[in-house]
Coordinates of C-alpha atoms in Angstrom, one line a residue:
X8 CA -0.2 0.1 0.0
X9 CA 1.2 3.5 -0.5
X10 CA 1.3 6.1 2.2
X11 CA 2.2 9.6 3.4
X12 CA 5.5 10.7 4.6
X13 CA 4.3 11.0 8.1
X14 CA 2.6 7.6 8.0
X15 CA 6.1 5.9 6.6
X16 CA 8.0 7.3 9.3
X17 CA 5.7 6.1 12.1
X18 CA 6.0 2.7 11.0
X19 CA 8.9 0.5 12.2
X20 CA 10.0 -1.6 9.5
X21 CA 12.2 -4.7 9.4
X22 CA 13.5 -3.6 6.2
X23 CA 14.1 -0.3 4.2
X24 CA 14.7 -0.6 0.5
X25 CA 15.9 2.8 -1.0
X26 CA 14.7 2.6 -4.5
X27 CA 11.6 1.1 -6.2
X28 CA 13.1 0.2 -9.4
X29 CA 13.9 -3.0 -11.2
X30 CA 15.5 -4.8 -8.3
X31 CA 13.6 -2.9 -5.3
X32 CA 10.5 -4.2 -6.1
X33 CA 11.4 -7.4 -6.7
X34 CA 12.9 -7.6 -3.0
X35 CA 9.9 -6.0 -1.6
X36 CA 7.3 -8.4 -3.1
X37 CA 9.5 -11.5 -2.2
X38 CA 10.4 -10.2 1.3
X39 CA 6.8 -9.4 2.2
X40 CA 5.8 -13.0 1.4
X41 CA 6.3 -13.5 5.1
X42 CA 3.1 -11.6 6.9
X43 CA 5.1 -11.3 10.1
X44 CA 8.0 -8.8 8.5
X45 CA 7.3 -5.4 7.3
X46 CA 8.6 -3.7 4.1
X47 CA 9.3 -0.4 3.4
X48 CA 9.8 1.3 0.1
X49 CA 11.0 4.6 -0.7
X50 CA 11.0 5.6 -4.3
X51 CA 11.9 9.1 -5.9
X52 CA 9.6 8.9 -8.6
X53 CA 5.7 8.6 -8.7
X54 CA 3.5 5.5 -9.5
X55 CA 1.2 6.0 -12.4
X56 CA 0.1 2.6 -14.0
X57 CA -1.9 4.4 -16.8
X58 CA 1.0 5.9 -18.9
X59 CA 1.1 5.0 -22.4
X60 CA 4.5 6.2 -22.9
X61 CA 5.6 3.6 -20.6
X62 CA 2.9 0.9 -21.3
X63 CA 2.4 0.8 -24.9
X64 CA 5.6 -1.0 -26.3
X65 CA 6.1 0.7 -29.6
X66 CA 6.2 4.3 -27.6
X67 CA 9.2 2.7 -25.3
X68 CA 12.0 5.2 -25.5
X69 CA 9.7 8.3 -25.9
X70 CA 10.1 9.4 -22.5
X71 CA 13.7 9.1 -22.2
X72 CA 14.8 12.6 -20.8
X73 CA 11.5 13.6 -19.3
X74 CA 12.6 14.7 -16.1
X75 CA 9.0 13.1 -14.6
X76 CA 10.5 9.8 -15.4
X77 CA 14.3 9.8 -16.0
X78 CA 16.8 11.3 -13.4
X79 CA 18.7 12.3 -17.2
X80 CA 21.9 12.7 -15.2
X81 CA 24.6 14.7 -17.3
X82 CA 27.9 12.8 -17.9
X83 CA 31.1 14.5 -17.4
X84 CA 33.1 14.3 -20.5
X85 CA 35.8 16.0 -22.4
X86 CA 33.3 16.4 -25.4
X87 CA 30.1 18.0 -25.0
X88 CA 28.0 16.4 -21.8
X89 CA 25.3 14.4 -22.7
X90 CA 22.6 12.8 -20.3
X91 CA 22.6 9.1 -18.8
X92 CA 19.5 7.8 -18.3
X93 CA 17.8 6.2 -15.1
X94 CA 14.3 5.3 -14.2
X95 CA 12.5 7.9 -12.0
X96 CA 9.2 6.3 -11.1
X97 CA 8.0 2.6 -9.4
X98 CA 9.5 0.2 -11.8
X99 CA 12.9 2.3 -12.1
X100 CA 14.6 1.5 -15.3
X101 CA 12.5 -1.6 -16.1
X102 CA 9.4 1.3 -16.7
X103 CA 11.6 3.3 -19.4
X104 CA 14.3 0.3 -20.9
X105 CA 13.9 -0.5 -24.8
X106 CA 12.3 -3.9 -23.4
X107 CA 14.8 -6.6 -24.8
X108 CA 15.7 -9.4 -22.2
X109 CA 18.5 -11.5 -22.8
X110 CA 21.6 -12.9 -21.2
X111 CA 25.4 -13.1 -21.3
X112 CA 27.3 -16.3 -21.7
X113 CA 28.0 -18.8 -19.1
X114 CA 31.7 -17.9 -18.8
X115 CA 30.7 -14.2 -18.1
X116 CA 28.7 -15.6 -15.0
X117 CA 31.1 -17.9 -13.9
X118 CA 33.7 -15.1 -13.8
X119 CA 31.5 -13.7 -10.8
X120 CA 32.8 -16.9 -8.7
X121 CA 36.0 -16.5 -10.2
X122 CA 36.8 -13.2 -9.2
X123 CA 36.1 -14.2 -5.5
X124 CA 32.6 -14.5 -5.0
X125 CA 31.4 -18.4 -4.0
X126 CA 27.8 -19.0 -5.1
X127 CA 27.7 -16.7 -7.9
X128 CA 27.9 -18.6 -11.3
X129 CA 25.8 -19.2 -14.6
X130 CA 24.0 -22.2 -13.0
X131 CA 23.1 -20.3 -9.8
X132 CA 21.8 -17.2 -11.9
X133 CA 20.0 -19.1 -14.2
X134 CA 17.8 -20.5 -11.5
X135 CA 16.9 -17.2 -10.6
X136 CA 16.2 -15.7 -13.9
X137 CA 14.1 -18.5 -14.5
X138 CA 12.1 -17.7 -11.3
X139 CA 11.8 -14.3 -12.2
X140 CA 9.9 -15.0 -15.6
X141 CA 7.1 -16.4 -17.6
X142 CA 7.8 -17.6 -21.1
X143 CA 5.1 -17.2 -23.7
X144 CA 4.7 -19.7 -26.3
X145 CA 5.9 -19.1 -30.1
X146 CA 3.0 -18.0 -32.4
X147 CA 3.1 -20.9 -35.1
X148 CA 3.3 -18.6 -38.0
X149 CA 6.3 -16.6 -36.6
X150 CA 8.1 -19.7 -36.0
X151 CA 8.0 -20.9 -39.4
X152 CA 8.8 -17.9 -41.1
X153 CA 11.4 -16.3 -38.8
X154 CA 13.0 -19.5 -37.4
X155 CA 12.1 -19.2 -33.8
X156 CA 12.3 -22.2 -31.6
X157 CA 10.1 -23.4 -28.7
X158 CA 11.8 -22.1 -25.6
X159 CA 13.5 -24.9 -23.5
X160 CA 12.0 -25.4 -20.3
X161 CA 15.8 -26.3 -19.1
X162 CA 16.6 -22.4 -19.9
X163 CA 13.3 -20.5 -19.6
X164 CA 10.8 -20.0 -16.6
X165 CA 7.1 -20.7 -17.0
X166 CA 5.5 -19.4 -14.2
X167 CA 7.6 -16.1 -13.0
X168 CA 5.8 -12.3 -12.5
X169 CA 7.7 -11.2 -15.8
X170 CA 6.3 -11.8 -19.0
X171 CA 8.7 -12.3 -22.0
X172 CA 7.9 -13.7 -25.3
X173 CA 8.9 -12.9 -29.0
X174 CA 7.9 -10.0 -30.7
X175 CA 4.4 -9.7 -32.6
X176 CA 6.2 -7.3 -35.4
X177 CA 9.4 -7.7 -37.1
X178 CA 12.1 -5.5 -38.3
X179 CA 11.5 -5.2 -42.0
X180 CA 15.0 -6.4 -42.6
X181 CA 15.0 -9.1 -39.9
X182 CA 15.7 -12.1 -42.2
X183 CA 18.1 -9.9 -44.3
X184 CA 20.1 -9.2 -41.6
X185 CA 20.4 -12.7 -40.4
X186 CA 21.3 -14.0 -43.7
X187 CA 23.9 -11.6 -44.3
X188 CA 25.6 -12.0 -40.9
X189 CA 25.5 -15.5 -42.1
X190 CA 27.6 -14.6 -45.3
X191 CA 30.1 -12.9 -43.1
X192 CA 30.5 -16.1 -40.8
X193 CA 28.4 -15.2 -37.7
X194 CA 25.7 -18.1 -37.6
X195 CA 22.0 -17.4 -36.5
X196 CA 21.7 -18.6 -32.8
X197 CA 17.6 -19.7 -32.3
X198 CA 18.4 -20.5 -28.4
X199 CA 20.9 -17.4 -27.2
X200 CA 19.7 -17.9 -23.7
X201 CA 21.3 -21.0 -22.8
X202 CA 24.7 -19.8 -21.9
X203 CA 25.8 -19.6 -25.5
X204 CA 24.7 -15.9 -26.8
X205 CA 27.3 -15.5 -29.6
X206 CA 25.5 -15.1 -33.2
X207 CA 22.5 -13.6 -35.1
X208 CA 19.6 -13.4 -32.4
X209 CA 15.7 -12.8 -32.3
X210 CA 15.7 -11.8 -28.7
X211 CA 12.7 -11.6 -26.4
X212 CA 11.0 -8.7 -25.2
X213 CA 9.3 -7.8 -21.6
X214 CA 5.8 -7.5 -23.3
X215 CA 3.1 -9.7 -22.4
X216 CA 1.3 -10.3 -26.1
X217 CA -2.3 -11.0 -24.5
X218 CA -2.6 -7.3 -23.6
X219 CA 0.2 -5.8 -25.9
X220 CA 1.7 -4.0 -22.6
X221 CA 5.1 -3.9 -21.3
X222 CA 5.7 -6.3 -18.5
X223 CA 8.0 -4.8 -15.6
X224 CA 8.8 -4.7 -11.9
X225 CA 6.0 -2.5 -11.0
X226 CA 2.8 -4.3 -12.6
X227 CA 4.7 -7.5 -12.2
X228 CA 5.9 -7.5 -8.7
X229 CA 4.4 -4.8 -7.0
X230 CA 0.9 -4.4 -8.2
X231 CA -0.1 -7.8 -7.6
X232 CA 0.8 -7.3 -4.1
X233 CA -0.1 -3.9 -3.4
X234 CA -2.7 -4.8 -0.9
X235 CA -0.2 -6.3 1.4
X236 CA -0.3 -4.5 4.6
X237 CA 2.9 -5.2 5.3
X238 CA 4.5 -3.7 2.0
X239 CA 4.5 0.1 2.4
X240 CA 5.4 2.3 -0.4
X241 CA 6.4 6.1 -0.2
X242 CA 6.7 7.8 -3.6
X243 CA 8.3 11.0 -4.3
X244 CA 10.8 10.9 -1.7
X245 CA 14.4 10.6 -1.5
X246 CA 16.9 8.6 0.6
X247 CA 19.6 11.1 1.7
X248 CA 21.5 9.0 3.7
X249 CA 21.5 5.8 6.1
X250 CA 21.4 6.2 9.9
X251 CA 23.8 4.4 11.9
X252 CA 23.9 3.6 15.8
X253 CA 26.7 5.8 17.3
X254 CA 29.8 4.0 17.9
X255 CA 28.5 0.7 16.6
X256 CA 31.7 -1.5 15.0
X257 CA 30.6 -3.0 12.5
X258 CA 28.4 0.1 11.6
X259 CA 24.9 -0.6 12.4
X260 CA 22.2 0.7 10.4
X261 CA 18.9 1.8 12.2
X262 CA 17.4 3.4 9.4
X263 CA 17.6 6.2 6.7
X264 CA 17.0 9.9 6.4
X265 CA 14.9 10.8 3.7
X266 CA 13.1 13.9 2.0
X267 CA 9.8 14.4 1.0
X268 CA 9.3 18.0 -0.6
X269 CA 11.5 20.3 1.5
X270 CA 11.0 18.1 4.6
X271 CA 13.3 15.8 6.1
X272 CA 12.2 12.5 8.1
X273 CA 14.0 9.7 9.7
X274 CA 12.7 6.1 9.0
X275 CA 13.5 3.2 11.1
X276 CA 14.6 -0.5 10.0
X277 CA 15.0 -3.2 12.8
X278 CA 16.9 -5.6 10.4
X279 CA 18.3 -4.0 7.5
X280 CA 18.8 -1.1 5.0
X281 CA 18.9 -2.1 1.5
X282 CA 20.1 0.1 -1.3
X283 CA 18.8 -0.6 -4.8
X284 CA 18.7 3.0 -5.9
X285 CA 20.8 2.0 -9.3
X286 CA 24.4 2.1 -10.4
X287 CA 24.3 6.0 -10.4
X288 CA 22.5 6.8 -6.9
X289 CA 23.4 3.8 -4.7
X290 CA 27.0 5.1 -4.7
X291 CA 25.8 8.2 -3.9
X292 CA 23.7 7.3 -0.8
X293 CA 26.6 5.4 0.4
X294 CA 29.1 8.2 0.2
X295 CA 26.5 10.9 1.6
X296 CA 26.4 8.4 4.6
X297 CA 30.1 8.3 5.2
X298 CA 30.9 5.1 3.2
X299 CA 33.7 5.6 0.6
X300 CA 37.0 7.1 -0.3
X301 CA 38.3 9.3 2.6
X302 CA 40.1 11.8 0.0
X303 CA 36.6 12.4 -1.6
X304 CA 34.4 12.1 1.4
X305 CA 36.3 14.9 3.4
X306 CA 36.6 17.2 0.6
X307 CA 32.5 17.9 0.7
X308 CA 32.8 17.9 4.6
X309 CA 31.4 14.4 5.3
X310 CA 32.8 12.2 8.2
X311 CA 34.5 8.9 7.1
X312 CA 32.8 6.0 8.7
X313 CA 34.1 3.1 6.4
X314 CA 37.1 4.0 3.9
X315 CA 36.2 1.9 0.8
X316 CA 38.2 2.8 -2.3
X317 CA 31.1 1.2 -16.6
X318 CA 28.7 1.1 -19.4
X319 CA 28.6 -0.1 -23.2
X320 CA 29.8 2.3 -25.6
X321 CA 28.2 2.6 -28.9
X322 CA 28.2 4.7 -32.2
X323 CA 25.3 4.8 -34.7
X324 CA 25.3 4.7 -38.7
X325 CA 22.1 5.7 -40.4
X326 CA 21.4 4.6 -44.2
X327 CA 18.3 5.4 -46.2
X328 CA 16.6 2.6 -47.9
X329 CA 13.9 1.6 -50.5
X330 CA 11.0 3.5 -49.3
X331 CA 8.6 0.6 -50.2
X332 CA 9.9 -1.0 -46.6
X333 CA 7.8 -0.5 -44.0
X334 CA 9.5 1.4 -41.1
X335 CA 8.8 3.4 -38.1
X336 CA 9.6 6.6 -40.1
X337 CA 5.9 7.0 -41.4
X338 CA 4.4 7.2 -38.1
X339 CA 4.4 11.2 -38.8
X340 CA 1.8 10.7 -41.6
X341 CA -1.8 10.6 -39.9
X342 CA -3.0 7.9 -42.0
X343 CA -0.3 5.8 -40.9
X344 CA -0.6 6.7 -37.1
X345 CA -4.2 6.1 -37.5
X346 CA -3.8 2.6 -39.0
X347 CA -1.3 1.5 -36.4
X348 CA -3.6 2.7 -33.5
X349 CA -6.2 0.4 -35.2
X350 CA -3.9 -2.4 -35.3
X351 CA -3.0 -1.9 -31.8
X352 CA -6.4 -2.6 -30.6
X353 CA -5.9 -6.1 -32.0
X354 CA -2.6 -6.4 -30.3
X355 CA -0.8 -6.1 -33.8
X356 CA 1.3 -3.8 -35.6
X357 CA 4.7 -2.0 -34.4
X358 CA 2.8 -0.3 -31.2
X359 CA 2.3 -3.7 -30.2
X360 CA 5.8 -4.7 -29.5
X361 CA 9.5 -3.5 -29.0
X362 CA 11.1 -1.9 -31.9
X363 CA 14.4 -3.4 -31.7
X364 CA 14.4 -7.1 -30.8
X365 CA 17.3 -8.2 -33.3
X366 CA 20.7 -8.1 -32.6
X367 CA 24.1 -9.8 -33.8
X368 CA 26.3 -10.8 -31.3
X369 CA 29.7 -11.1 -32.6
X370 CA 33.4 -12.5 -31.6
X371 CA 36.3 -10.3 -32.1
X372 CA 37.4 -12.3 -35.3
X373 CA 34.6 -10.9 -37.2
X374 CA 35.7 -7.2 -37.4
X375 CA 39.4 -7.5 -36.7
X376 CA 42.4 -9.3 -38.7
X377 CA 44.8 -11.9 -36.7
X378 CA 47.5 -9.0 -36.7
X379 CA 45.0 -6.8 -35.2
X380 CA 44.3 -8.9 -32.4
X381 CA 47.8 -9.8 -31.9
X382 CA 48.5 -6.3 -31.7
X383 CA 45.7 -5.7 -29.4
X384 CA 46.5 -8.2 -27.1
X385 CA 50.0 -7.0 -26.5
X386 CA 48.4 -3.5 -25.8
X387 CA 45.7 -4.8 -23.7
X388 CA 48.3 -6.9 -21.4
X389 CA 50.8 -3.8 -21.2
X390 CA 47.8 -1.9 -19.4
X391 CA 46.9 -4.9 -17.1
X392 CA 50.3 -5.1 -15.7
X393 CA 50.2 -1.6 -14.8
X394 CA 46.6 -2.1 -13.1
X395 CA 45.6 -2.3 -9.3
X396 CA 45.4 -5.9 -8.5
X397 CA 41.3 -6.2 -8.6
X398 CA 41.5 -4.7 -11.9
X399 CA 44.3 -6.4 -13.5
X400 CA 42.2 -9.7 -12.6
X401 CA 39.2 -8.3 -14.5
X402 CA 41.5 -7.2 -17.4
X403 CA 43.2 -10.6 -17.7
X404 CA 39.6 -12.1 -18.2
X405 CA 38.8 -9.6 -20.7
X406 CA 42.1 -10.4 -22.8
X407 CA 41.2 -14.2 -22.7
X408 CA 37.8 -13.7 -23.7
X409 CA 38.7 -11.2 -26.4
X410 CA 40.9 -13.9 -27.8
X411 CA 38.2 -16.4 -27.6
X412 CA 36.0 -17.2 -31.1
X413 CA 33.0 -17.9 -29.1
X414 CA 33.2 -15.0 -26.9
X415 CA 30.9 -11.9 -27.9
X416 CA 33.2 -8.5 -28.1
X417 CA 30.5 -6.6 -30.2
X418 CA 27.2 -6.0 -30.7
X419 CA 25.0 -4.7 -33.6
X420 CA 21.4 -3.8 -33.2
X421 CA 19.4 -2.8 -36.4
X422 CA 16.7 -0.1 -35.6
X423 CA 14.0 0.4 -38.5
X424 CA 13.9 4.0 -38.8
X425 CA 16.0 7.0 -38.5
X426 CA 18.0 6.8 -35.4
X427 CA 16.6 9.4 -32.8
X428 CA 19.6 10.2 -31.1
X429 CA 21.1 11.8 -34.3
X430 CA 21.3 15.7 -34.9
X431 CA 20.4 15.3 -38.4
X432 CA 17.0 15.1 -39.7
X433 CA 15.6 12.6 -42.0
X434 CA 14.1 14.1 -45.2
X435 CA 10.1 13.8 -45.7
X436 CA 8.8 10.5 -47.3
X437 CA 12.1 8.7 -46.9
X438 CA 12.9 5.6 -45.4
X439 CA 15.9 4.5 -43.0
X440 CA 17.6 1.6 -41.6
X441 CA 19.8 2.6 -38.5
X442 CA 22.3 0.3 -36.6
X443 CA 23.8 0.8 -33.2
X444 CA 27.1 -0.6 -32.9
X445 CA 28.5 -1.4 -29.5
X446 CA 31.8 -2.4 -28.0
X447 CA 31.0 -5.2 -25.1
X448 CA 34.0 -5.5 -22.8
X449 CA 35.5 -2.1 -22.8
X450 CA 39.0 -1.6 -21.3
X451 CA 38.1 1.9 -20.0
X452 CA 36.7 2.6 -16.3
X453 CA 34.5 5.3 -15.3
X454 CA 33.4 6.6 -11.7
X455 CA 30.6 7.7 -10.2
X456 CA 31.1 10.1 -6.8
X457 CA 29.0 12.9 -4.9
X458 CA 29.7 16.4 -6.3
X459 CA 28.2 18.0 -3.3
X460 CA 27.1 17.0 0.4
X461 CA 23.9 18.1 -0.9
X462 CA 21.6 15.2 -1.6
X463 CA 19.7 16.7 -4.1
X464 CA 22.8 17.2 -6.3
X465 CA 23.1 15.0 -8.7
X466 CA 26.1 12.9 -8.6
X467 CA 29.4 13.6 -10.9
X468 CA 29.1 10.8 -13.5
X469 CA 32.6 10.2 -15.9
X470 CA 32.1 7.2 -17.9
X471 CA 35.6 8.0 -19.0
X472 CA 35.0 6.5 -22.3
X473 CA 38.3 5.9 -24.6
X474 CA 40.5 6.5 -21.6
X475 CA 41.9 3.6 -22.5
X476 CA 43.0 4.4 -26.5
X477 CA 42.5 0.5 -27.4
X478 CA 38.4 1.0 -26.7
X479 CA 38.3 3.5 -29.5
X480 CA 40.6 1.3 -31.9
X481 CA 38.1 -1.7 -31.5
X482 CA 35.1 0.4 -31.8
X483 CA 36.5 1.9 -34.9
X484 CA 37.1 -1.7 -36.0
X485 CA 33.5 -2.6 -35.2
X486 CA 31.9 0.7 -37.1
X487 CA 34.0 -0.3 -40.2
X488 CA 32.4 -3.9 -40.0
X489 CA 28.8 -2.2 -40.1
X490 CA 29.5 0.3 -42.9
X491 CA 31.8 -1.8 -45.2
X492 CA 30.4 -5.3 -44.7
X493 CA 27.1 -5.4 -43.3
X494 CA 25.6 -2.7 -45.3
X495 CA 27.3 -3.7 -48.2
X496 CA 26.8 -7.2 -48.3
X497 CA 23.6 -8.9 -50.0
X498 CA 20.8 -9.1 -49.2
X499 CA 21.1 -6.6 -46.3
X500 CA 22.2 -4.6 -48.9
X501 CA 19.9 -4.8 -51.3
X502 CA 17.4 -1.9 -50.3
X503 CA 20.1 0.4 -49.2
X504 CA 19.8 3.9 -51.4
X505 CA 22.9 5.8 -49.7
X506 CA 24.7 6.2 -46.5
X507 CA 23.3 9.1 -44.4
X508 CA 25.7 9.2 -41.2
X509 CA 28.6 8.9 -41.1
X510 CA 28.9 11.4 -44.0
X511 CA 31.4 10.8 -46.9
X512 CA 33.7 13.4 -45.5
X513 CA 33.6 11.7 -41.9
X514 CA 34.8 8.1 -43.7
X515 CA 37.7 9.7 -45.3
X516 CA 40.2 8.3 -42.9
X517 CA 40.3 6.3 -39.7
X518 CA 41.2 9.5 -38.1
X519 CA 37.9 11.3 -39.5
X520 CA 36.1 8.4 -38.4
X521 CA 37.1 8.3 -35.0
X522 CA 36.2 11.7 -34.8
X523 CA 32.8 11.0 -35.6
X524 CA 32.8 8.0 -32.9
X525 CA 34.2 10.6 -30.2
X526 CA 31.4 12.9 -31.6
X527 CA 28.4 10.7 -31.8
X528 CA 29.3 8.0 -29.3
X529 CA 26.7 7.2 -26.4
X530 CA 25.8 4.8 -23.7
X531 CA 23.4 1.8 -24.0
X532 CA 22.2 2.5 -20.7
X533 CA 23.5 -0.6 -18.8
X534 CA 25.8 1.0 -16.0
X535 CA 26.9 -1.5 -13.5
X536 CA 29.9 -2.2 -11.1
X537 CA 29.9 1.2 -9.2
X538 CA 29.5 -1.0 -5.7
X539 CA 31.0 -4.1 -6.7
X540 CA 30.7 -7.5 -5.5
X541 CA 34.6 -8.1 -5.2
X542 CA 36.8 -9.0 -2.4
X543 CA 37.5 -5.9 -0.1
X544 CA 41.2 -6.2 -1.1
X545 CA 40.5 -6.1 -4.9
X546 CA 38.2 -3.0 -4.5
X547 CA 35.1 -4.5 -3.6
X548 CA 32.2 -2.6 -2.0
X549 CA 29.9 -5.4 -0.9
X550 CA 30.7 -9.2 -0.3
X551 CA 29.0 -12.4 -1.7
X552 CA 26.4 -11.7 0.7
X553 CA 25.7 -8.1 -0.9
X554 CA 26.7 -6.6 2.4
X555 CA 28.6 -3.3 2.1
X556 CA 31.8 -3.9 3.9
X557 CA 32.5 -2.5 7.4
X558 CA 28.7 -2.7 8.2
X559 CA 26.5 -5.1 10.0
X560 CA 23.1 -4.7 8.1
X561 CA 23.4 -2.6 5.0
X562 CA 23.4 -4.3 1.8
X563 CA 23.1 -3.5 -1.9
X564 CA 20.9 -4.9 -4.5
X565 CA 21.1 -3.6 -7.8
X566 CA 23.2 -3.5 -11.0
X567 CA 25.8 -1.6 -9.0
X568 CA 26.9 -5.1 -7.6
X569 CA 27.8 -6.5 -11.1
X570 CA 31.7 -7.0 -11.1
X571 CA 32.2 -6.8 -14.9
X572 CA 30.5 -5.7 -18.1
X573 CA 28.3 -8.3 -19.6
X574 CA 27.5 -9.0 -23.3
X575 CA 23.8 -8.8 -22.9
X576 CA 21.4 -6.0 -21.9
X577 CA 21.1 -5.9 -18.1
X578 CA 17.7 -6.4 -16.9
X579 CA 17.4 -10.4 -16.9
X580 CA 20.7 -10.5 -14.6
X581 CA 19.1 -7.6 -12.3
X582 CA 16.1 -9.7 -11.7
X583 CA 18.2 -12.8 -11.2
X584 CA 20.3 -10.8 -8.7
X585 CA 17.1 -9.4 -6.8
X586 CA 15.7 -12.6 -6.6
X587 CA 18.7 -14.3 -5.0
X588 CA 19.4 -11.6 -3.0
X589 CA 15.7 -12.2 -1.4
X590 CA 16.7 -15.9 -0.7
X591 CA 20.2 -14.8 1.0
X592 CA 18.0 -12.4 3.4
X593 CA 15.5 -15.1 4.1
X594 CA 18.3 -17.5 4.7
X595 CA 17.2 -19.9 1.9

C-alpha cells in the first residue's frame, strides 16, 4: 500500500529498501511474502500505472529525458555533456528501458565466482532468471517464417512475474540481417539464452502479447501485491543517507534519512537497510552516509565511517533505404498513425511490441584481423600489468575472452527507422535503417561520486570513454565492419539507397571516423559495477552476501554489484540478482 511521509516514518520496518526500481520491487515483493515482516520502499518518482509512453511497447523510449520519469543525469566528458538515463518512478529503469531481455554467456556469469564470489555463477543465476520470468509460447506462423524455436524449459521460466515473449512485429530487414551475418561468418543462434549468446539473435522482449503491454517490476511484482499491509510504499521521496547507531562496529544501520518535498524525516529499520537505487545513486547514498573514499568525502565535509576505495559504449550509423519498406519513419503521417492505432487494438502492428528485438552478437575475429588481435592483445596486457590487483584480474579475463572465438565482443542492433539520437533530420517521405554498433567489454573504467554534500545535487558521473585508447580502436573496427561489410553485403545491402551518417567526409580516413565516433558515441543504458561485489582487497564494496564492507546490516541489490560488464542487456541479470538476494536475506 502507498502512504504519506508522516505515516511512513511512524512505522517501524524490518527492512527499508531505498529505490522502487527493477531490483527494489522484486525484493519488496519477495520479502513481504512473510506476513510477519514489514517492508518499506522509498521511491523518488511517482506511480501512475496508466501512462501510454510506459505501457505501449512501440512508444518505449519516448520518455527518455523526460524529468518526470528519467533522472537524465549529465555525464562529465571532454566532449559536450549528454544525459545518462535512469528510471524515476516505480519500476525504475524497467519502466523506461527498450524491452529487450537476454543473457550473457555462461563464462561471464562464472567469472563472478572466479573473481571471489562463491555461489555466484551461471547455474545459480540461471535458476533465478527462470524464477523471475514467464515465457510465452511462439506463434506458429512466426516460428516457421522467422526460424524461432520453442523455448527450452531447461533455460526458460514458465511461472514467474515478468512476462517475456517474441515480438509480434518484425524489423522489415529482419531476415536479410540474419542471412547477411551468416554470409559474414556469424551464424544464426535461435537459442541464445542457454549460456552461448554468440550469433544472429531474435531476442525475447518484456511484453505480454495477450495485452500488448510492457511487463516490468511495477506491474509484475508490485501491483499484484499492492494490497499487502506489510508492504508500504512511499513515492516522491528521496533517501538522503543511512543512519547508523553511534559507536557501532561494524556499523549498525538503524534506518534512513529521507526527503519528501523540502521536509526531512527519519525512518526506522529493525533488521536491514537495502540500497536498490541503481548504479548512479547507490554509490551517492553510500558516500553521503560516510562510506567511501576518505579523500572524496573529506572534500565535501563528510565524516568517513568506512573507507572504501562502466557502461557499453556505442556509435550509430544511418542509411536511407527503399521507401517501399515499412519502417517507423512513417508514423508521422496521420493516416499511418491511425492505422497503427487500430492495429494496436488487436495487439498487432509496431506499437504492439519492441522496435528493436534483433541483435548481432559478434566475436572479435569477425571485425578484426589476426594481426589486429595480436597487436591489441599486447596493448591490453601492457595495460593489465600496470593496473591495481583487482582490476588486473578483470582485464586478464577480458583479454582471454577477446581472443576466444566463442566470446561476444561486439553487438550490432538494427533499428527500423531514423536513429532518434542523431542531430540530423530525416527527409520527408524517406525510409531509413539505422545501426547501433557497440563494444561489449571496454577496457576503460568510469566513476560515480558525490559532487556535493547536498543530497539533492546529482552525482558526478564520468564514463571515461576511451581513457584506454584501445577501446576507440576496437569500436572503430566494429563501425567499419558495420559500414563496409554488413551494409555492403547482400541481401542486407539490397534496399540501401545511400549512406547518411557518417558522411563521406567523416569516412575519409580512420582518423576522421574516430572523430565521428567521439562526437557521436553514447551509452546503451547498462551502467554497473559502481559498488562491485568483489573481495575488499580487490576494490570491492560488497561481499558475496551483498553486504557493504564495514557494516553489519546494509546491503546493495542492483546493477551496482555486477563486477564486470556483460555481453547482454542487463535487466534479466538484475531481476536474477534481486531474486537471489531475497533468498539470501531469508536464509534460504
